[in-house]
mmCIF file of C-alpha atoms in Angstrom:
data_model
loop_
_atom_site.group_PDB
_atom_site.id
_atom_site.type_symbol
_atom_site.label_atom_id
_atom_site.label_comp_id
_atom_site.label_asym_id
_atom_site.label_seq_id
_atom_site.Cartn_x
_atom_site.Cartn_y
_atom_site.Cartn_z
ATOM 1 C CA UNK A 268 62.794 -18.124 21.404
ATOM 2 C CA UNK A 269 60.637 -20.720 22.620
ATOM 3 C CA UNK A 270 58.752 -18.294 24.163
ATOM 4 C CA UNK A 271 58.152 -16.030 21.029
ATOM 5 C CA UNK A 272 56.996 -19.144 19.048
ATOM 6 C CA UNK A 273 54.596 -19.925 21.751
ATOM 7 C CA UNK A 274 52.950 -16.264 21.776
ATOM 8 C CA UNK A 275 52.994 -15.987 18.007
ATOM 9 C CA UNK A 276 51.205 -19.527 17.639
ATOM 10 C CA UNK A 277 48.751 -17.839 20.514
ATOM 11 C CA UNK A 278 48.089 -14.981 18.476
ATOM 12 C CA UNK A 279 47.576 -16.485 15.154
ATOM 13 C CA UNK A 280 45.165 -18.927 16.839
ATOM 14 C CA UNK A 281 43.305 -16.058 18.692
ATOM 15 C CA UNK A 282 42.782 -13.947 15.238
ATOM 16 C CA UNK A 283 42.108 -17.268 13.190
ATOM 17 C CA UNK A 284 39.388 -17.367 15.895
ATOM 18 C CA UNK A 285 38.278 -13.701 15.336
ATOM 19 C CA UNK A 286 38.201 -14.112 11.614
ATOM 20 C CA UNK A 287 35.977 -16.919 11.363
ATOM 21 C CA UNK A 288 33.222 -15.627 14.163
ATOM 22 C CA UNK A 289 33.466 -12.822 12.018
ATOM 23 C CA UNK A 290 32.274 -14.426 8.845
ATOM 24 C CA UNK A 291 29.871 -16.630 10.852
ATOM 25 C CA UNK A 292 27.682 -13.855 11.459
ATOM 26 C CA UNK A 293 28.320 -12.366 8.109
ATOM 27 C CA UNK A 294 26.925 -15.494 6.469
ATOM 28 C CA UNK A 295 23.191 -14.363 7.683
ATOM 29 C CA UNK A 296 20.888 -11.855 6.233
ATOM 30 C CA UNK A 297 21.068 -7.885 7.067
ATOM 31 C CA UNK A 298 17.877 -6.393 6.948
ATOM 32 C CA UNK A 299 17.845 -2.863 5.532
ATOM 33 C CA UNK A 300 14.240 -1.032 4.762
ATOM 34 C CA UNK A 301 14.164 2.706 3.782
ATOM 35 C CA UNK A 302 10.398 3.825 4.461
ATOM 36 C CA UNK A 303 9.448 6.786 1.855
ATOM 37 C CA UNK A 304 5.937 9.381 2.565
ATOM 38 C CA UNK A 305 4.766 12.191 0.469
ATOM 39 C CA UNK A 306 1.942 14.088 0.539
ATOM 40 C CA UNK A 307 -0.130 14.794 -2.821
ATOM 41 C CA UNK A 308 -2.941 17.517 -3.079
ATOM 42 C CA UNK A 309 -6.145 17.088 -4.593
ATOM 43 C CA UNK A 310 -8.505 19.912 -6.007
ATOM 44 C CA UNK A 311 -11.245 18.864 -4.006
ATOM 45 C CA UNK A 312 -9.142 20.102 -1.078
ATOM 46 C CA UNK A 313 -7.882 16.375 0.713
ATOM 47 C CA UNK A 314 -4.731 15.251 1.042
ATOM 48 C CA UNK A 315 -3.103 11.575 -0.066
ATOM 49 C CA UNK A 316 0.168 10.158 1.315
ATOM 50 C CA UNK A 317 1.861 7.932 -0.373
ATOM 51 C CA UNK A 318 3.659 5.108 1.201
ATOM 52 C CA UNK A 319 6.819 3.223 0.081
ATOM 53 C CA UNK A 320 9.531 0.730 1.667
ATOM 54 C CA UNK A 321 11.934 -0.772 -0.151
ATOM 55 C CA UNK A 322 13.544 -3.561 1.690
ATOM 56 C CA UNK A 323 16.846 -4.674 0.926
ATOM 57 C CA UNK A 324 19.166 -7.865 1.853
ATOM 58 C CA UNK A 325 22.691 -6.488 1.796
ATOM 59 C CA UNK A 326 23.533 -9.914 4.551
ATOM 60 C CA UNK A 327 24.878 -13.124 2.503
ATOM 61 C CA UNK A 328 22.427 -15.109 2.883
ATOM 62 C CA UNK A 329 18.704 -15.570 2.317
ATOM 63 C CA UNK A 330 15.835 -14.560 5.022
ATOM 64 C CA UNK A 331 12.755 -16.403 4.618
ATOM 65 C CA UNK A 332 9.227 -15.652 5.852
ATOM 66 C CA UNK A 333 9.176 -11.814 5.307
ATOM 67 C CA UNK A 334 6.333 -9.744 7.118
ATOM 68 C CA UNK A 335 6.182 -6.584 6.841
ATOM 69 C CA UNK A 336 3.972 -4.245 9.399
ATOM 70 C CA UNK A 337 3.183 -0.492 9.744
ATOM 71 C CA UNK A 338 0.854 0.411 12.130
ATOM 72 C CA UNK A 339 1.823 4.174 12.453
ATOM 73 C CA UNK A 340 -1.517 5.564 10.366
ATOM 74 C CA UNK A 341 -3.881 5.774 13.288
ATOM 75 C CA UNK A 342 -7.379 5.263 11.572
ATOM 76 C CA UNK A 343 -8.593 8.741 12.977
ATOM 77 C CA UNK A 344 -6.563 10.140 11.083
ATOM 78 C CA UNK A 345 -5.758 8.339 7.879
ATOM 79 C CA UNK A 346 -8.284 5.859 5.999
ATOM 80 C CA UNK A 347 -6.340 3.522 3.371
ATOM 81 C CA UNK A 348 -7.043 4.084 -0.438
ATOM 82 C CA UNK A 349 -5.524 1.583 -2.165
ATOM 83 C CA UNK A 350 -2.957 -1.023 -1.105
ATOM 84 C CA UNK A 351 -2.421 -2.941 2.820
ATOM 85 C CA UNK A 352 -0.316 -1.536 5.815
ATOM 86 C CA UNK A 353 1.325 -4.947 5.858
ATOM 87 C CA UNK A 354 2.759 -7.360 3.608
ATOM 88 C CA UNK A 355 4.237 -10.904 3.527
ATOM 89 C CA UNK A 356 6.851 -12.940 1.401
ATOM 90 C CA UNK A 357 8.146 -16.124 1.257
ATOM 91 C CA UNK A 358 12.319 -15.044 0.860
ATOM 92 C CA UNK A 359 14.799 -12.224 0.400
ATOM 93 C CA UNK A 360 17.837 -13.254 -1.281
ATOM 94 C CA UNK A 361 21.687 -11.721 -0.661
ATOM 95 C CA UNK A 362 21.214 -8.838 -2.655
ATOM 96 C CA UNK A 363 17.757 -8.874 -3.500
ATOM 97 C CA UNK A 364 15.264 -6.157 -2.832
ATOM 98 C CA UNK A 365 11.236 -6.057 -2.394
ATOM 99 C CA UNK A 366 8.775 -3.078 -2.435
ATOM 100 C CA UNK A 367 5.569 -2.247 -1.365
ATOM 101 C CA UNK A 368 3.440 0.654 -1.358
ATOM 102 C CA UNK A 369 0.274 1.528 -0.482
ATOM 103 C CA UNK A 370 -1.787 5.142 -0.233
ATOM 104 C CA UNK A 371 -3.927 7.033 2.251
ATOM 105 C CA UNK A 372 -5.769 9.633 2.710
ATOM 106 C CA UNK A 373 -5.753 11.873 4.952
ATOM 107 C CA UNK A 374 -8.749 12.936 7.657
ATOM 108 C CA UNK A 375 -7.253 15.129 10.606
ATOM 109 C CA UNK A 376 -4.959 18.467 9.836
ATOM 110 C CA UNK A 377 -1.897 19.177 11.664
ATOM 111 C CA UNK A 378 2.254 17.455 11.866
ATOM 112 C CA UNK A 379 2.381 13.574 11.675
ATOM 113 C CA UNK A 380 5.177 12.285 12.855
ATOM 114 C CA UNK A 381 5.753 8.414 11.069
ATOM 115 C CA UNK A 382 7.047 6.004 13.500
ATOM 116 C CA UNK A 383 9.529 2.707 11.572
ATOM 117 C CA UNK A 384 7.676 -0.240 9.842
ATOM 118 C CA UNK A 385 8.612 -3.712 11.307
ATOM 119 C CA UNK A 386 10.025 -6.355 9.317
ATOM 120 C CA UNK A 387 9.838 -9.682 11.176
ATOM 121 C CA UNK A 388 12.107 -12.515 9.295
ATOM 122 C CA UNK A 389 13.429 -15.871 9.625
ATOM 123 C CA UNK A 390 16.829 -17.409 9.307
ATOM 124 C CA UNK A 391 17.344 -21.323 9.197
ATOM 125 C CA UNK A 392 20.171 -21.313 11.355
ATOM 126 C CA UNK A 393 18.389 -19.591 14.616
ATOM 127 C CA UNK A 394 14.859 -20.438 15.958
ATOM 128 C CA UNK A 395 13.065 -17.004 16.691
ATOM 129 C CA UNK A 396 11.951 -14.684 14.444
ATOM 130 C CA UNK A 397 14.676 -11.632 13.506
ATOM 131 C CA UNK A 398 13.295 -8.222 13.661
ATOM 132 C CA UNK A 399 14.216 -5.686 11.450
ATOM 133 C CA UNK A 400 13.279 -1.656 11.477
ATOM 134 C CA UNK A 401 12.481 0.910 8.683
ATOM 135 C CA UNK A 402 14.387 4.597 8.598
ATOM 136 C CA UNK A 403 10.801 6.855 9.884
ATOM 137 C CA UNK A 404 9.892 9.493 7.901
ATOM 138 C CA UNK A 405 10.129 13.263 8.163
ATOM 139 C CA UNK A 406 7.644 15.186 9.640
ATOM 140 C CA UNK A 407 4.271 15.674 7.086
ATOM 141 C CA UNK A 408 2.383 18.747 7.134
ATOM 142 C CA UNK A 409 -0.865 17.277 6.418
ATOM 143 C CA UNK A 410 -3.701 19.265 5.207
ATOM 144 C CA UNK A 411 -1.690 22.391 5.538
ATOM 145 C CA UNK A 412 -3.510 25.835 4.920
ATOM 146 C CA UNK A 413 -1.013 26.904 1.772
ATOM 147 C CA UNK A 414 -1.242 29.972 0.917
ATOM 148 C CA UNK A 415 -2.069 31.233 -2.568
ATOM 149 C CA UNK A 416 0.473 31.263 -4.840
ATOM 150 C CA UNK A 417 1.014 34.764 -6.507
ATOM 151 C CA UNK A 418 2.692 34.077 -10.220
ATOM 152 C CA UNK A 419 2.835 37.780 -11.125
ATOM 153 C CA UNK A 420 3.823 39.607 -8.456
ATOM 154 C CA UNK A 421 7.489 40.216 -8.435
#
């Protein structure tokens, strides 16, 4: 009896141990970015992507000191139009969300193949920066040749 007492005590100690590492690291922030592309024609025959990434705090805590960075537009190939390939903010709260966009255009035909943006973040409790990585994008076929579309012809 003793025996069982002693184990039982053993195991309630060893799963009150589990249970509160496991909400110590569920007390920080959890980085989530979802990095959108798509490609819009112009009649003057270029090409402009447009560039989105939402970035979401689904952690239970705040991160602070929010860069964002996406260096996968090589300039030979894309020149930005409007907006900045990076981005800074101050916090994400639990639950909050942040959004940034920006559009190129593109020089250079052929498949592009988007590498993840890079969210670097802090969180009070831990010294060095927390890094964080965007979903890449699908394959873009930029400057495609598209052939003519034939509304008539059944």
């Amino acid at each position: 009896m003793a025996t069982l007492m002693t184990n039982l005590l053993l195991t309630a100690c060893i799963a009150l141990f589990l249970v509160s590492a496991a909400t110590a690291v569920g007390d920080s922030p959890f980085i989530i970015a979802h990095k959108k592309a798509s490609l819009t024609r112009l009649k003057s025959g270029a090409e402009r992507v447009s560039v989105s990434i939402d970035i979401y705090n689904q952690g239970f805590s705040t991160a602070y000191d929010l860069s964002l960075v996406d260096y996968s537009w090589p300039q030979d190939a894309f020149d930005v139009i409007s907006g900045n390939i990076s981005q800074s903010w101050e916090k994400l709260d639990a639950d909050g969300i942040l959004s940034h966009s920006f559009e190129l255009e593109a020089k250079k035909q052929g498949m592009f193949y988007g590498a993840p943006a890079v969210i670097s973040f802090r969180i009070p409790t831990k010294a060095a920066l927390q890094e964080a990585y965007s979903t890449s994008i699908l394959p873009l076929d930029v400057l495609a040749e598209i052939p003519p579309e034939k509304k008539f012809e059944w």
